[in-house]
Amino acid sequence: MKILLTYSFSSLATYIHHLLAELITNSLLLQVTEMVILGVSLIAFLVVLCFFLGYMERKVAAFMEIRLGPNRVGPKGSMQIVADTLKLLLKEGLTPDSADKFLFNLAPVIMVIGSMMVIAPIAFAKDFQLYDINIGVLYVSAVSSLGVIGILMAGWSSNNKYSLLGAMRSGAQIVSYELSVGLSLISIVVLSGSLSLGDIVRSQENGWWIIKGHIPVIISFVIFIIASTAEINRAPFDMAEAEQELTGGFHTEYAGMKFAMFLLSEYINLFVVSAVAATLFLGGWMPFHIGGLDGFNHIMDFIPSSVWFFSKTFLIIFIIMQFRWTFPRLRVDQLLTLEWKYLLPISMVNVILVTVMAIMGWHF
Amino acid sequence: MEINKSMEGPLTFPGQVHETADGGILVTKLDDVINWARSNSLWPLVFGTSCCAIEMMSTAGAKHDWSRFGFEVARATPRQADLIIVAGTIVMKMAPVLKRLYDQMPEPKYVIAMGACTISGGPFFYNTYSVVKGVDHVIPVDVYIPGCPPRPEALLHSMITLQEKIKNEQYFKKKIEDVR
Amino acid sequence: MNTEELKSSISAILPSVIYDETGEFLNVNIASEELYPLINELRSNSEFDFDYLFCLTCIDWKDHLMMVYHLLSKTHQHTIVLKAKISNRENAEIETVCNIWRTAELLEREVFDLFGVKFINHPDLRRLFLSDDWNGYPLRKDYVDENMISL
Amino acid sequence: MFLKEYFGTIYKSIKSLLVGMKVTGYYFTHLDEIKTEEYPDNRATLKMFDRFRGEVVMPHDDNNEHRCTGCQACEIACPNGTIKIITKQEILEDGKKKKRIDAFVYHLDLCTMCNLCVVACPSDAIVMAQNFEHSVYDKKQLKKILNQPDSKLMQGVE
Amino acid sequence: MRGLIEDDYVTEEGEFVINIGPQHPSTHGVLHLKVWLDGETVKKVQPHLGFIHRSIEKMSESLSYRNFIFATSRMDYLAAHINNEACALTVEKGLQLEVPDRAKYIRTILAELTRLQSHLLWWGCTGLDLGAVTPFFYAFREREFIMEIMEETCGARLTQNFMVPGGVMYDIHPNFQKRTKEVLTQIKSKFQEYDNIMTGNVIFENRTKGVGLLSKEDAISYGVTGPTARASGVSCDIRKLIPYSAYDQVQFDEILGTGGDCYARYMIRMHEMKQSVFIIEQLIDNIPEGEFQAKTKNVIKLPKGEFYQRVETPRGELGVFIVSDGAASPYRIKYRSPGFSNLSALPLMAKGGKIGDLVAIMSTIDLVIPDIDR
């Protein structure tokens, strides 16, 4: 009870660590056990999160489309996504005869692993981080592009022309949008002076970057949202799936559990991207602070840090969902035009602006 | 559900496995869970050939909203679909295509024959040379819903009828019997 | 042009035509061999300027087939119906008009599919609606299909 | 000039996107705009329009009498052979032989609800019912015999 | 599958052939397009038809003049009224039957309501095809109101079969006028919303502007009609050129566009919806009293001859060509369907675009496949 009251996950972690240390004396074994517990709980957390995101997406879509959405399975339809998952798991998981079977079965696994790995350096709450790697930002941008390998693999190995087209589109798309994502990440790195996500959050103690860095940071925030929506293949940039054009894109041939894994990775990606945006621009778990107003800051500290983190993340998730249910899809060449003619030049200029701002100390 | 009571006709289904003494509570419970999942997550294939497809779209629309049952995830690829709503006439040239789509779907799969044309050829039963007289000549059908086209509520009714059918399936029990 | 002018102008090109004015439009009856020179003239001559073929079909009159072309001029707003009689039912042939009106390409394929009229010089004469291995031409009056249930 | 055009495009694009998001945002925040009819739950209140055509029925009165004389006008009027009337010879009390219906066979699976049979009927024996819940597991159940067993022709209908 | 296998699968170096359809979300039914691609660029499109060829023309040859009308509702099911009206008008032309004014007015109002609901559905589906799901639901919300009117007066939602030779089947329902006016106010208030979510959207504009060009000459040569042709500047509105029913009593504009691209076609339809509302507004309060159906014989027999009637459906010009030999059923019926000719121009329009453009073109020429295949 005491642990919960302090809202500190680190004390929870310490408590568990001590508990295990009493049981297991071998230090290597202890470490392995802790890692397994961590991994299992992370996966469980992500699966529950994906259930929630799936439910949220269907409800958001329904309310925007003036209908009710799932409301008959479980209370308010909340068990709908559980039923869907169970059904997908129990469905015949067929592999097409002419597919490259090894790669075909490997692709969804790579997708899921790739998106789960990005979770590691993200701080969910104060002192709650799996691994505060000192090059966190670099790690995030490097690992998050692993997903494209899964998509290319899925598209190629399916032996389906639609899949191949979808995979090729996705390749071109992710390679180009990676640049803008990277540049907008750099602008925050420049301002905070650190690559570690923990340090970046702490650097926003007297105000979030989006407020402190005013216009240039807002620009890079917008660019980050747009580019990362494209990177996780969500509408209006879902060229790789493009249901109306390519029926299912890269996952046309996938059924049952393998398809469920694609869905899982899609939602994890959505969460990760929003979490990174929240961490970098909106201060992660950091409460809303204004530099100099200690009384105000103190009141804000009463709201638990995890609540701050998740409310920011879900705000961004909601915005990305609203994109999906409002906009038409871009055409494949317009997608690249948007990146190379608009996002990239603007973010390049913006990085210079941010750098000048950081050197001159023009930010708050 | 009330709907079931109002249904006329015997409630024995083709392919039903009869109750046996063994099987046990666990198997029955598992079957219940599986049937719950399957019946509440029927993803239809985007497949409409003619007029009935428009009523299918109306059912998806805001007024009737089949997403309340979790049916709204219409998949364009047969691999991810659980259900074909054959909405519209099937002609000789289309029949092999429909058969192939059905074969491409992974088990378990269900078929609703929507409208007069799919049940029996309907208005095109007589004097036509190209219409398949009943889609059950091509693929097995689970639920028939007559009408030309049936109104959206009728389609919902047929999907609820299908749910009732799925709830009486015995997946694990059948598996166990197969092993024996 | 009004009907009389049309009649005299068409007769100047092809004297052997037979007119029929019982219907709504002016009907021009010709034999299938005479079709192409006349129809080419009707399209290219700016006096007629029939630039819009709004209906192309065939009628099976049991002893002969008859191609029917409904022509309209967007500029002059006059309409004629051209009827070409194909006497040879077994090996029905007629010149294509799809290089004059592009819409005729699919329409002629439809007629080929359902009536079995072969269009000479048609670029892509295949069955349109029915599968390639279909036997017979269903809209002919003598078509028999044992699968067909008659009311 | 180029820059002005460039930024003008960006401004206009973002504005148009926000206008679009405003529409979806409006509906997301105004849940009273949702007018979904929850079908199986509203069955008690769900009433079809009087003219709605669900299926052909033959009304019978309390004495189990109908108005169908077996004139086959509906059978002729039906464009797709939905109705089949099987007649029998019945000997009336005064010894006259009279044609009466034995079975009014109605194929619901073929019916297109075109209303031509109801229009054609000279004695108003058949009407369109508003029932639409016809789903069945077996196609054979869709073949219906509309006249009830042992029903008779109503007095005074010729 | 013999209908699908063609000999011309031979491809050049770097070419890529994909089959779109018969089951594909963007074909709106069972159209099969064989598309030759170079990367993403469409090199050649070949439509393959017949996946819903139901032999309505053959069937009609054995049905009476009263009965053959019902099958045409299944042809272009989004304009069932107008199809039925065309057939009824042709039979009336053959019989030289004068239809009562009341029937003419009812027909026109119902036809315009049909046009409205067809365009609404098209608008929603265009959004769907371009990847925006939400407009579909907004369009269906308004469409359901029109469907209710149809249901109340005609008895069915989609395939009403309300037109009979000589007039309409029943008189209008007492609520008809009230409801129609309500719907018109409702729809008029939503036009701005449609513009906000789709028309002005920058992604939508980019997807449609300059895509799928069709010149005026090509449009005429391909026999393209309806909004698709009017977007290219071809004046082809039958309601204006050869007024039928009560169209000579009302004022409306024939919307002509320039450019002939997808955006022009889109705008034409958006304006046509407004024109339909305008037409109904003029008629709804002025429905004359009187008979709703002219007296016809029980068995209709057309005199020997040929009768052709052109009407304007939401997709273009529908022609009904009846050849009669004096019997109780038509000797030959030919439906000149608008979709068939419009589709024939698709390969021309799609050439050189991307796959996404192909989808946009298909949705803006508003294909209804059973109308094409009949």
Short mmCIF file of N, CA and C in Angstrom, two decimals, chain D residues 9 12-14 16-17 19-20 23-24 26-27 33 37 48-54 76-80 112-116 118-119, chain E residues 63 66-67 70 74 134 138 141 148 151-156 159-162 169-173 179 190 193 196-197 200-203:
data_model
loop_
_atom_site.label_atom_id
_atom_site.label_comp_id
_atom_site.label_asym_id
_atom_site.label_seq_id
_atom_site.Cartn_x
_atom_site.Cartn_y
_atom_site.Cartn_z
N THR D 9 1.06 28.13 -49.95
CA THR D 9 0.54 26.77 -50.10
C THR D 9 0.47 26.08 -48.75
N LYS D 12 -2.38 27.48 -46.67
CA LYS D 12 -3.70 27.04 -47.14
C LYS D 12 -3.92 25.55 -46.85
N SER D 13 -2.89 24.75 -47.03
CA SER D 13 -3.04 23.32 -46.80
C SER D 13 -3.38 23.06 -45.34
N ILE D 14 -2.60 23.65 -44.46
CA ILE D 14 -2.82 23.38 -43.04
C ILE D 14 -4.20 23.86 -42.63
N SER D 16 -6.89 24.04 -44.53
CA SER D 16 -7.92 23.13 -45.03
C SER D 16 -7.97 21.85 -44.20
N LEU D 17 -6.79 21.40 -43.76
CA LEU D 17 -6.77 20.19 -42.95
C LEU D 17 -7.44 20.44 -41.61
N VAL D 19 -9.76 22.63 -41.00
CA VAL D 19 -11.21 22.74 -41.21
C VAL D 19 -11.84 21.35 -41.25
N GLY D 20 -11.14 20.42 -41.91
CA GLY D 20 -11.65 19.05 -41.94
C GLY D 20 -11.67 18.44 -40.56
N VAL D 23 -14.62 19.35 -38.39
CA VAL D 23 -15.88 18.63 -38.60
C VAL D 23 -15.90 17.35 -37.78
N THR D 24 -14.83 16.54 -37.92
CA THR D 24 -14.81 15.29 -37.16
C THR D 24 -14.74 15.58 -35.66
N TYR D 26 -16.07 18.09 -34.16
CA TYR D 26 -17.41 18.49 -33.72
C TYR D 26 -18.25 17.27 -33.39
N TYR D 27 -18.22 16.28 -34.28
CA TYR D 27 -19.06 15.11 -34.03
C TYR D 27 -18.53 14.28 -32.88
N GLU D 33 -25.51 13.80 -31.61
CA GLU D 33 -25.76 13.71 -33.05
C GLU D 33 -25.92 12.26 -33.50
N GLU D 37 -30.04 3.43 -34.60
CA GLU D 37 -31.12 2.58 -34.10
C GLU D 37 -30.51 1.26 -33.69
N MET D 48 -42.54 -0.81 -39.11
CA MET D 48 -42.30 -0.54 -40.52
C MET D 48 -43.43 0.33 -41.07
N PHE D 49 -43.15 1.00 -42.17
CA PHE D 49 -44.21 1.78 -42.80
C PHE D 49 -45.28 0.85 -43.36
N ASP D 50 -46.51 1.39 -43.45
CA ASP D 50 -47.63 0.54 -43.87
C ASP D 50 -47.40 -0.06 -45.25
N ARG D 51 -46.75 0.72 -46.11
CA ARG D 51 -46.57 0.21 -47.46
C ARG D 51 -45.35 -0.67 -47.61
N PHE D 52 -44.58 -0.79 -46.54
CA PHE D 52 -43.36 -1.59 -46.66
C PHE D 52 -43.69 -3.02 -47.04
N ARG D 53 -42.90 -3.55 -47.96
CA ARG D 53 -43.20 -4.88 -48.48
C ARG D 53 -42.20 -5.89 -47.95
N GLY D 54 -42.66 -6.70 -47.03
CA GLY D 54 -41.77 -7.70 -46.44
C GLY D 54 -42.00 -9.09 -47.00
N ILE D 76 -50.15 -15.15 -62.82
CA ILE D 76 -49.83 -14.60 -64.14
C ILE D 76 -49.08 -13.28 -63.99
N ALA D 77 -49.49 -12.51 -62.99
CA ALA D 77 -48.87 -11.20 -62.84
C ALA D 77 -47.45 -11.28 -62.32
N CYS D 78 -47.11 -12.35 -61.65
CA CYS D 78 -45.78 -12.42 -61.05
C CYS D 78 -44.72 -12.54 -62.13
N PRO D 79 -43.74 -11.66 -62.14
CA PRO D 79 -42.74 -11.72 -63.20
C PRO D 79 -41.78 -12.89 -63.08
N ASN D 80 -41.64 -13.45 -61.90
CA ASN D 80 -40.64 -14.51 -61.80
C ASN D 80 -41.16 -15.77 -61.12
N THR D 112 -39.37 -10.96 -55.17
CA THR D 112 -38.67 -9.68 -55.20
C THR D 112 -39.50 -8.56 -54.61
N MET D 113 -40.61 -8.86 -54.00
CA MET D 113 -41.47 -7.88 -53.34
C MET D 113 -41.85 -6.74 -54.29
N CYS D 114 -42.22 -7.10 -55.53
CA CYS D 114 -42.49 -6.05 -56.50
C CYS D 114 -43.92 -5.57 -56.42
N ASN D 115 -44.77 -6.26 -55.67
CA ASN D 115 -46.15 -5.82 -55.41
C ASN D 115 -47.09 -6.04 -56.58
N LEU D 116 -46.62 -6.65 -57.68
CA LEU D 116 -47.49 -6.78 -58.85
C LEU D 116 -48.61 -7.78 -58.59
N VAL D 118 -50.17 -8.29 -55.69
CA VAL D 118 -51.17 -7.65 -54.85
C VAL D 118 -52.03 -6.71 -55.69
N VAL D 119 -51.38 -5.99 -56.62
CA VAL D 119 -52.12 -5.10 -57.50
C VAL D 119 -53.07 -5.88 -58.39
N LEU E 63 -41.09 -11.57 -70.90
CA LEU E 63 -41.98 -10.99 -69.90
C LEU E 63 -42.93 -10.01 -70.55
N ARG E 66 -45.97 -5.18 -68.62
CA ARG E 66 -46.10 -4.75 -67.25
C ARG E 66 -44.95 -5.27 -66.39
N ASN E 67 -44.50 -6.46 -66.73
CA ASN E 67 -43.58 -7.14 -65.83
C ASN E 67 -42.11 -6.86 -66.08
N PHE E 70 -39.75 -4.47 -63.71
CA PHE E 70 -39.18 -4.73 -62.38
C PHE E 70 -37.71 -5.11 -62.47
N ARG E 74 -32.92 -3.64 -60.97
CA ARG E 74 -31.68 -4.32 -60.57
C ARG E 74 -30.51 -3.95 -61.46
N THR E 134 -14.70 8.68 -43.14
CA THR E 134 -15.79 9.37 -42.45
C THR E 134 -16.86 9.95 -43.38
N TYR E 138 -21.33 10.29 -43.16
CA TYR E 138 -22.13 11.51 -43.24
C TYR E 138 -23.09 11.43 -44.42
N ARG E 141 -25.97 9.13 -43.63
CA ARG E 141 -26.95 9.70 -42.70
C ARG E 141 -28.06 10.40 -43.48
N GLU E 148 -36.10 6.64 -46.29
CA GLU E 148 -37.35 6.57 -45.53
C GLU E 148 -38.52 7.09 -46.35
N GLU E 151 -39.41 4.52 -48.78
CA GLU E 151 -40.06 3.38 -48.16
C GLU E 151 -41.51 3.70 -47.85
N GLU E 152 -41.72 4.92 -47.38
CA GLU E 152 -43.08 5.26 -46.96
C GLU E 152 -44.02 5.34 -48.16
N THR E 153 -43.51 5.89 -49.25
CA THR E 153 -44.40 6.07 -50.39
C THR E 153 -44.38 4.87 -51.33
N CYS E 154 -43.19 4.32 -51.57
CA CYS E 154 -43.09 3.28 -52.59
C CYS E 154 -43.10 1.88 -52.00
N GLY E 155 -42.75 1.74 -50.74
CA GLY E 155 -42.83 0.43 -50.14
C GLY E 155 -41.53 -0.34 -50.09
N ALA E 156 -40.50 0.18 -50.72
CA ALA E 156 -39.21 -0.51 -50.63
C ALA E 156 -38.11 0.53 -50.63
N THR E 159 -35.16 -1.07 -54.52
CA THR E 159 -35.75 -1.49 -55.78
C THR E 159 -37.26 -1.31 -55.65
N GLN E 160 -37.71 -0.08 -55.88
CA GLN E 160 -39.07 0.27 -55.48
C GLN E 160 -40.13 -0.28 -56.40
N ASN E 161 -39.84 -0.35 -57.70
CA ASN E 161 -40.83 -0.81 -58.67
C ASN E 161 -42.14 -0.02 -58.54
N PHE E 162 -42.02 1.28 -58.54
CA PHE E 162 -43.17 2.14 -58.29
C PHE E 162 -43.79 2.64 -59.58
N MET E 169 -47.65 3.53 -59.24
CA MET E 169 -48.44 2.42 -58.71
C MET E 169 -49.49 2.89 -57.70
N TYR E 170 -49.09 3.76 -56.79
CA TYR E 170 -50.00 4.29 -55.78
C TYR E 170 -49.93 5.81 -55.80
N ASP E 171 -50.89 6.38 -55.12
CA ASP E 171 -50.79 7.82 -54.87
C ASP E 171 -49.73 8.03 -53.79
N ILE E 172 -49.26 9.28 -53.70
CA ILE E 172 -48.23 9.54 -52.70
C ILE E 172 -48.81 9.41 -51.30
N HIS E 173 -47.94 9.10 -50.39
CA HIS E 173 -48.33 8.96 -48.99
C HIS E 173 -48.64 10.37 -48.45
N ARG E 179 -42.31 15.31 -45.36
CA ARG E 179 -41.03 14.66 -45.17
C ARG E 179 -39.99 15.14 -46.18
N LYS E 190 -26.29 20.70 -44.87
CA LYS E 190 -25.09 19.89 -44.74
C LYS E 190 -24.10 20.10 -45.88
N GLU E 193 -20.82 21.35 -44.81
CA GLU E 193 -20.02 20.36 -44.10
C GLU E 193 -19.29 19.44 -45.09
N ASN E 196 -16.40 21.22 -46.34
CA ASN E 196 -15.33 21.34 -45.36
C ASN E 196 -14.50 20.07 -45.27
N ILE E 197 -15.18 18.95 -45.28
CA ILE E 197 -14.41 17.73 -45.02
C ILE E 197 -13.77 17.17 -46.28
N GLY E 200 -12.65 21.06 -49.89
CA GLY E 200 -11.56 22.00 -49.68
C GLY E 200 -10.28 21.35 -49.25
N ASN E 201 -10.36 20.07 -48.91
CA ASN E 201 -9.19 19.41 -48.34
C ASN E 201 -8.02 19.37 -49.33
N VAL E 202 -6.85 19.73 -48.84
CA VAL E 202 -5.71 19.87 -49.75
C VAL E 202 -5.31 18.51 -50.32
N ILE E 203 -5.42 17.47 -49.51
CA ILE E 203 -5.05 16.14 -50.02
C ILE E 203 -6.02 15.73 -51.11
#
